[in-house]
Amino acid sequence: MDTAPSALPSTSTPAQDARNRRKGATAAALASAVEWYDYFVFGIAAALVLGDLYFPAGSSSAGVLASFATFAVGFLARPFGGVIAGHLGDKRGRKPMLVLALTLMGVATTGIGLLPTYETIGIAAPVLLVTLRVMQGIAVGAQWGGAMLLATEYAPEGKRGIYGSFVQLGVPIGVVTANSVFLLAGAFTSESAFAAWGWRLPFLVGLLVLVLAWYIHKHVEETPEFRAAERALAEKEREEKGQIAEQGADKGKGGDGARNSPLRTILRGHLGTVFLAGGSFAVNTATFYILITGVLDYTTRELDMNRGAVLTVSLCVSLTQLVLIPASAALSDRIGRIRIYGLGAAGIALWAVPMFLLIDTGSLLWLAVGTFVASCFLSIMYGPQAALFAELFTPEMRYTGASLGYQIAAVLGGGLAPFVMVLLLETTGTSMSVAAYIIGLAVIALGSIKVLADRARSR
């Protein structure tokens, strides 16, 4: 499914084009990796320490629920970041919004690493924690669209999928790095030292994102598709002004004009596509966050498994995505996005019950098998997703439309998933309720994918 050309004619030399593509793809991948690292360290900390440090009242389950609720707040903020950055990114450019998102994330993550606990400043501690988490949510909501378009709009003909997968690799790279840093912090500190200050170290690493923001600002050019869209809109605007002058009437009054608001365009004519995109992807984000945060809490708190061992399994499983994501994206360039995307969603639905049966054994080996197979299906779906979402919208509204679809999925799936998992386990006493939750989201995904496929065929 490819509704837009991968590249536009360029006046630069082939060598310059190749250099710009490499630089854009590399910057997009690095931006995604460091941004997701900053975002994921919160999820790991929420499962391990934040409940006791910032929400100490009540049972351990209540503290975890409170910290996961704070984790979810970041997802609720993500659509706002997507809307703001999407609107400005479609009007002003992809690069400035990506730089702004990286800067905001660096400030918020470092702030969390320096934030005093409830014991020190009382109720102000959880309030500030939520505020900083909202800033993280806005930042990551703004970042994905900018990084994704920086990669896909530089892609040569027929390679939009593989170029888009460079951005998607930021997720497993972020998970691996976040888990690795937490493992190192735990290895070099005692239990008491880790709870007191060791957990802060992974957040302070977030300062490095500011260096990358500066590099992109100074050395990366705007995408060729955005520049072409800008020229087309400027030409259309000149033509409309000429028509108005000839007819002696202002036809722009009461109309949208050439430079219509991207957000208004999406809301008026493409909202259905946004919701279909979100519905198709919610199962992926939900299952992913269940694996990296919900399962971490469940196995360590309910099944009494070793924290370091579980983190190691999560790290190793995430490493496999570094191969599977670009492989599935490259395959989508050859046989189509929808086929690969739908296969991943169906696999998630079929594997949900077996996965939790394996996890419930309390065995590290079966935990690794269960989460590895699930991770394979997630990767198959995630690889072509950036290119698929980019191709659903035209360049002048692509940042807004793709970001909204992605962030709606993040709210409905990812943000609430660890919270829902703990709630379901506390209410039902069985992990099969969590499997049913995943299957329900998978059914919604498959229905949304079918509608998108039917629309593609009709075009």
XYZ file of C-alpha atoms in Angstrom:
459
model
C 0.000 0.000 0.000
C 1.811 3.113 -1.205
C -0.319 6.180 -1.796
C 2.524 8.668 -2.213
C 5.871 8.684 -3.965
C 8.861 7.871 -1.793
C 10.969 10.667 -3.163
C 10.550 13.812 -5.203
C 12.755 15.165 -7.967
C 15.780 16.984 -6.592
C 18.033 19.709 -8.010
C 20.999 18.482 -5.954
C 23.571 15.959 -7.132
C 23.088 12.209 -6.517
C 25.979 12.275 -4.026
C 24.361 15.129 -2.091
C 21.017 13.327 -2.127
C 22.599 10.159 -0.769
C 24.451 12.092 1.924
C 21.287 13.920 2.975
C 19.367 10.636 3.097
C 21.984 9.010 5.308
C 22.187 12.020 7.575
C 18.397 12.328 7.844
C 17.869 8.615 8.506
C 20.666 8.503 11.090
C 19.409 11.595 12.889
C 15.864 10.234 12.914
C 16.979 6.877 14.325
C 19.126 8.494 17.027
C 16.374 10.939 17.944
C 13.905 8.092 18.301
C 16.333 5.982 20.359
C 17.254 8.657 22.895
C 13.689 9.931 23.159
C 12.305 6.449 23.826
C 15.118 5.713 26.263
C 14.104 8.751 28.299
C 10.469 7.689 28.114
C 11.058 4.030 29.036
C 13.207 4.625 32.095
C 10.075 6.009 33.736
C 8.150 2.808 33.019
C 10.882 0.628 34.536
C 11.197 2.901 37.559
C 7.397 2.884 37.953
C 7.464 -0.912 38.214
C 10.421 -1.000 40.620
C 10.639 2.020 42.939
C 8.376 5.007 42.230
C 5.357 3.597 44.062
C 7.186 3.446 47.405
C 9.045 6.741 46.960
C 6.270 8.989 45.677
C 3.014 7.207 46.641
C 3.866 5.548 49.971
C 0.407 5.239 51.527
C -1.572 1.983 51.363
C -0.595 -1.478 50.127
C 2.172 -2.313 47.675
C -0.479 -2.893 45.009
C -1.929 0.567 45.615
C 1.512 2.141 45.258
C 2.149 0.315 41.993
C -1.274 1.304 40.677
C -0.532 4.936 41.548
C 2.855 4.864 39.820
C 1.379 3.138 36.755
C -1.394 5.747 36.709
C 1.336 8.396 36.580
C 2.949 6.359 33.795
C -0.377 6.472 31.935
C -0.637 10.253 32.350
C 2.285 10.592 29.964
C 0.264 8.772 27.325
C -2.745 11.009 27.864
C -0.472 13.970 27.141
C 0.949 12.455 23.954
C -1.948 13.431 21.628
C -1.485 17.071 22.686
C 2.152 16.868 21.674
C 1.132 15.203 18.426
C -1.496 17.852 17.656
C 0.702 20.852 18.477
C 3.826 19.550 16.761
C 1.803 18.073 13.882
C 0.081 21.375 13.146
C 3.316 23.367 13.331
C 5.332 20.620 11.643
C 2.994 20.602 8.644
C 3.223 24.402 8.416
C 6.776 25.192 9.551
C 8.757 22.014 8.959
C 9.616 18.621 10.430
C 13.048 19.528 11.795
C 12.146 22.429 14.154
C 9.474 20.355 15.901
C 11.821 17.406 16.321
C 14.455 19.655 17.909
C 11.861 21.169 20.252
C 10.574 17.716 21.263
C 14.072 16.461 22.070
C 14.829 19.536 24.164
C 11.615 19.205 26.160
C 12.263 15.509 26.799
C 15.812 16.150 27.999
C 14.647 18.775 30.478
C 11.764 16.645 31.816
C 13.787 13.441 32.222
C 16.638 15.202 34.004
C 14.079 16.880 36.261
C 12.685 13.489 37.324
C 16.199 12.300 38.157
C 16.669 15.293 40.473
C 13.174 15.320 42.013
C 12.965 14.978 45.835
C 10.743 12.176 47.193
C 7.495 12.287 49.172
C 9.458 11.883 52.385
C 11.387 15.074 51.642
C 8.819 17.519 50.227
C 5.477 15.789 50.858
C 2.586 16.093 48.432
C 4.607 18.364 46.132
C 6.676 15.316 45.118
C 3.920 13.340 43.321
C 2.490 16.575 41.886
C 5.842 17.498 40.329
C 6.368 13.913 39.203
C 3.061 13.982 37.319
C 3.930 17.380 35.808
C 7.284 16.135 34.526
C 5.643 12.985 33.190
C 3.156 15.146 31.271
C 6.115 17.009 29.758
C 7.615 13.656 28.720
C 4.313 12.694 27.117
C 4.053 15.931 25.147
C 7.664 15.529 24.011
C 7.336 11.944 22.782
C 3.996 12.775 21.148
C 5.735 15.527 19.204
C 8.868 13.505 18.438
C 7.518 10.432 16.671
C 5.953 12.242 13.735
C 9.009 14.428 13.195
C 11.496 11.563 13.322
C 9.295 9.283 11.203
C 8.854 11.906 8.484
C 12.517 12.886 8.557
C 13.272 9.267 7.616
C 10.403 8.367 5.264
C 10.334 11.662 3.340
C 14.011 11.253 2.542
C 13.514 7.642 1.413
C 14.345 6.690 -2.197
C 11.680 5.138 -4.389
C 10.456 1.765 -3.118
C 12.299 1.945 0.218
C 9.949 3.925 2.425
C 9.328 0.881 4.627
C 12.969 0.158 5.419
C 13.747 3.837 5.999
C 10.746 4.170 8.308
C 11.956 1.154 10.264
C 15.096 3.079 11.285
C 12.830 5.222 13.463
C 10.975 2.171 14.754
C 14.304 0.696 15.867
C 14.473 3.498 18.395
C 11.950 1.616 20.529
C 13.941 -1.614 21.078
C 17.172 0.394 21.298
C 15.539 2.566 23.959
C 14.295 -0.496 25.849
C 17.665 -2.268 25.670
C 19.528 0.831 26.790
C 17.087 1.616 29.597
C 17.180 -1.965 30.893
C 20.981 -2.050 30.608
C 21.423 1.164 32.555
C 19.042 -0.038 35.273
C 20.886 -3.360 35.444
C 24.195 -1.535 35.833
C 22.777 0.789 38.463
C 21.488 -2.235 40.408
C 24.743 -4.165 39.995
C 26.929 -1.386 41.394
C 24.656 -0.368 44.271
C 23.116 -2.183 47.206
C 19.337 -2.578 47.505
C 19.140 0.372 49.916
C 21.442 2.550 47.794
C 19.473 1.730 44.643
C 16.225 2.776 46.348
C 17.849 5.917 47.757
C 19.728 7.258 44.726
C 20.792 4.532 42.271
C 17.495 4.619 40.377
C 18.128 8.294 39.558
C 21.210 7.618 37.418
C 19.280 6.344 34.341
C 17.253 9.564 34.329
C 20.335 11.798 34.459
C 21.668 10.110 31.314
C 18.763 11.878 29.596
C 20.910 15.015 29.403
C 22.542 13.540 26.300
C 19.363 14.145 24.322
C 20.100 17.879 24.409
C 23.355 17.278 22.523
C 21.475 15.460 19.781
C 18.890 18.256 19.571
C 21.701 20.730 18.940
C 23.247 18.505 16.249
C 19.977 18.114 14.323
C 19.349 21.849 14.539
C 22.780 22.673 13.105
C 23.478 19.881 10.612
C 20.259 18.281 9.282
C 18.229 19.797 6.441
C 14.457 19.892 6.071
C 12.909 16.982 4.126
C 12.519 17.295 0.322
C 8.816 16.365 0.410
C 8.038 19.161 2.877
C 9.976 21.684 0.794
C 8.087 20.552 -2.306
C 4.751 20.830 -0.476
C 5.708 24.340 0.652
C 6.470 25.371 -2.918
C 3.181 23.904 -4.152
C 1.186 25.733 -1.470
C 2.969 29.010 -2.199
C 2.190 28.631 -5.914
C -1.456 27.857 -5.152
C -1.636 30.893 -2.894
C -0.271 33.127 -5.641
C -2.813 31.742 -8.117
C -5.699 32.361 -5.704
C -4.545 35.932 -5.093
C -4.389 36.478 -8.858
C -7.933 35.149 -9.296
C -9.190 37.375 -6.485
C -7.556 40.423 -8.052
C -9.069 39.629 -11.441
C -12.587 39.113 -10.109
C -12.453 42.070 -7.729
C -13.728 40.032 -4.803
C -12.092 38.410 -1.841
C -12.917 34.744 -2.295
C -10.764 33.901 0.712
C -13.349 35.225 3.129
C -15.219 32.464 4.833
C -13.050 29.820 3.097
C -10.015 27.849 4.032
C -7.569 29.264 1.474
C -4.400 27.621 0.250
C -2.810 27.479 3.670
C -5.614 25.716 5.441
C -4.937 24.540 8.978
C -3.622 20.939 8.814
C -5.534 20.093 11.983
C -8.768 21.534 10.582
C -8.259 19.550 7.373
C -7.800 16.335 9.351
C -10.817 16.952 11.584
C -13.096 17.819 8.662
C -12.182 15.171 6.141
C -9.823 12.533 7.525
C -10.818 11.840 11.132
C -12.056 8.367 10.202
C -8.645 7.467 8.828
C -7.010 8.733 12.035
C -9.226 6.523 14.204
C -8.697 3.520 11.929
C -4.948 4.012 12.221
C -5.236 4.284 16.008
C -7.516 1.256 16.257
C -5.156 -0.820 14.144
C -2.177 -0.108 16.388
C -3.559 -0.048 19.950
C -2.992 -3.797 20.433
C 0.670 -3.397 19.552
C 1.324 -0.626 22.064
C -0.742 -2.337 24.769
C 1.062 -5.659 24.402
C 4.434 -3.960 24.227
C 3.965 -2.045 27.494
C 2.480 -5.085 29.181
C 5.688 -6.931 28.293
C 8.190 -4.296 29.404
C 6.435 -2.906 32.510
C 3.365 -4.961 33.460
C 5.155 -8.322 33.241
C 8.126 -6.875 35.149
C 5.841 -5.946 38.035
C 3.813 -9.182 37.825
C 6.794 -11.534 37.790
C 8.734 -9.768 40.560
C 5.822 -8.919 42.882
C 3.387 -11.803 42.310
C 5.626 -14.655 41.111
C 8.675 -13.739 43.280
C 11.066 -13.857 40.336
C 14.443 -12.090 40.512
C 14.335 -8.482 39.273
C 17.723 -8.585 37.564
C 16.945 -11.870 35.813
C 13.614 -10.576 34.496
C 15.252 -7.363 33.261
C 17.908 -9.454 31.509
C 15.227 -11.495 29.738
C 13.473 -8.285 28.650
C 16.771 -6.919 27.356
C 17.599 -10.058 25.348
C 14.109 -10.256 23.854
C 14.310 -6.607 22.816
C 17.588 -7.272 21.024
C 15.813 -9.641 18.631
C 13.629 -6.747 17.486
C 16.697 -5.028 16.064
C 16.683 -7.711 13.350
C 12.967 -8.404 12.985
C 11.755 -4.806 12.645
C 13.850 -3.860 9.578
C 13.293 -7.315 8.076
C 9.506 -6.981 8.221
C 9.724 -3.394 6.937
C 11.869 -4.455 3.983
C 9.408 -7.262 3.208
C 6.551 -4.732 3.268
C 8.361 -2.773 0.539
C 8.093 -5.889 -1.636
C 4.668 -7.404 -0.869
C 2.727 -4.550 0.778
C 2.304 -2.959 4.201
C -1.159 -4.262 5.018
C -0.286 -7.948 4.580
C 2.672 -7.788 6.972
C 0.868 -5.498 9.402
C -2.208 -7.754 9.558
C -0.088 -10.871 10.046
C 1.480 -9.346 13.138
C -1.902 -8.393 14.626
C -3.305 -11.895 14.052
C -0.235 -13.452 15.662
C -0.624 -11.306 18.781
C -4.233 -12.466 19.145
C -3.345 -16.142 18.791
C -0.366 -16.000 21.163
C -1.918 -14.044 24.075
C -3.178 -17.068 26.042
C -0.137 -19.337 25.477
C 2.149 -16.458 26.481
C 0.577 -16.024 29.904
C 0.377 -19.769 30.485
C 4.150 -19.842 30.007
C 4.758 -16.776 32.193
C 2.653 -18.246 35.018
C 5.051 -21.175 35.347
C 7.494 -18.811 37.077
C 10.323 -20.217 34.954
C 12.814 -17.810 33.382
C 13.118 -20.094 30.366
C 9.381 -20.145 29.659
C 9.160 -16.415 30.397
C 11.802 -15.886 27.708
C 9.985 -18.156 25.228
C 6.597 -16.550 25.844
C 7.810 -12.968 25.548
C 10.137 -13.749 22.611
C 7.336 -15.111 20.419
C 5.121 -12.167 21.350
C 7.980 -9.813 20.522
C 8.292 -11.416 17.076
C 4.671 -10.626 16.265
C 5.060 -7.101 17.649
C 8.106 -6.567 15.411
C 6.324 -7.896 12.327
C 3.597 -5.352 12.925
C 5.840 -2.492 14.031
C 8.315 -2.627 11.137
C 6.017 -1.320 8.365
C 3.881 0.857 10.646
C 5.752 4.155 10.126
C 5.578 3.907 6.331
C 1.948 2.761 6.452
C 0.851 5.726 8.571
C 2.849 8.164 6.425
C 1.151 6.860 3.283
C -2.336 7.369 4.715
C -1.977 11.161 4.427
C -0.666 13.706 1.912
C 2.500 15.703 2.800
C 0.721 18.919 3.828
C -1.200 17.156 6.625
C 0.987 14.076 7.153
C 2.664 15.124 10.420
C -0.716 15.904 12.005
C -2.591 12.859 10.704
C 0.086 10.236 11.335
C 0.909 11.629 14.782
C -2.745 11.682 15.850
C -3.298 8.090 14.740
C -0.180 6.896 16.534
C -0.891 8.808 19.752
C -4.548 7.726 19.913
C -3.262 4.146 19.831
C -0.770 5.015 22.558
C -3.526 6.351 24.840
C -6.007 3.537 24.226
C -3.372 0.817 24.319
C 0.007 1.593 25.794
C -0.679 4.163 28.476
C -3.458 2.291 30.198
C -2.198 -1.256 29.619
C 0.055 -1.723 32.705
C -2.615 -0.090 34.910
C -5.348 -2.273 33.388
C -3.164 -5.349 33.835
C -2.653 -4.753 37.572
C -6.349 -3.948 37.971
C -7.417 -7.116 36.130
C -5.031 -9.279 38.140
C -6.253 -7.806 41.423
C -9.910 -8.183 40.405
C -9.916 -11.592 38.734
C -6.872 -13.273 40.240
C -5.895 -14.773 36.879
C -3.610 -13.675 34.063
C -6.137 -15.021 31.540
C -8.084 -11.799 32.011
C -5.051 -9.890 30.706
C -4.852 -12.274 27.729
C -8.539 -11.580 27.008
C -7.808 -7.839 27.111
C -5.065 -8.278 24.483
C -7.318 -10.438 22.288
C -10.073 -7.820 22.414
C -7.675 -5.120 21.202
C -6.410 -7.479 18.486
C -9.939 -7.962 17.160
C -10.330 -4.176 16.926
C -6.982 -3.993 15.130
C -7.899 -6.637 12.571
C -11.205 -4.914 11.856
C -9.469 -1.558 11.370
C -6.827 -3.131 9.123
C -9.520 -4.715 6.935
C -11.220 -1.353 6.407
C -7.896 0.289 5.542
C -7.158 -2.543 3.089
C -10.591 -2.202 1.455
C -10.024 1.536 1.036
C -6.616 0.935 -0.517
C -8.106 -1.536 -3.028
C -10.894 0.876 -3.952
C -8.297 3.543 -4.774
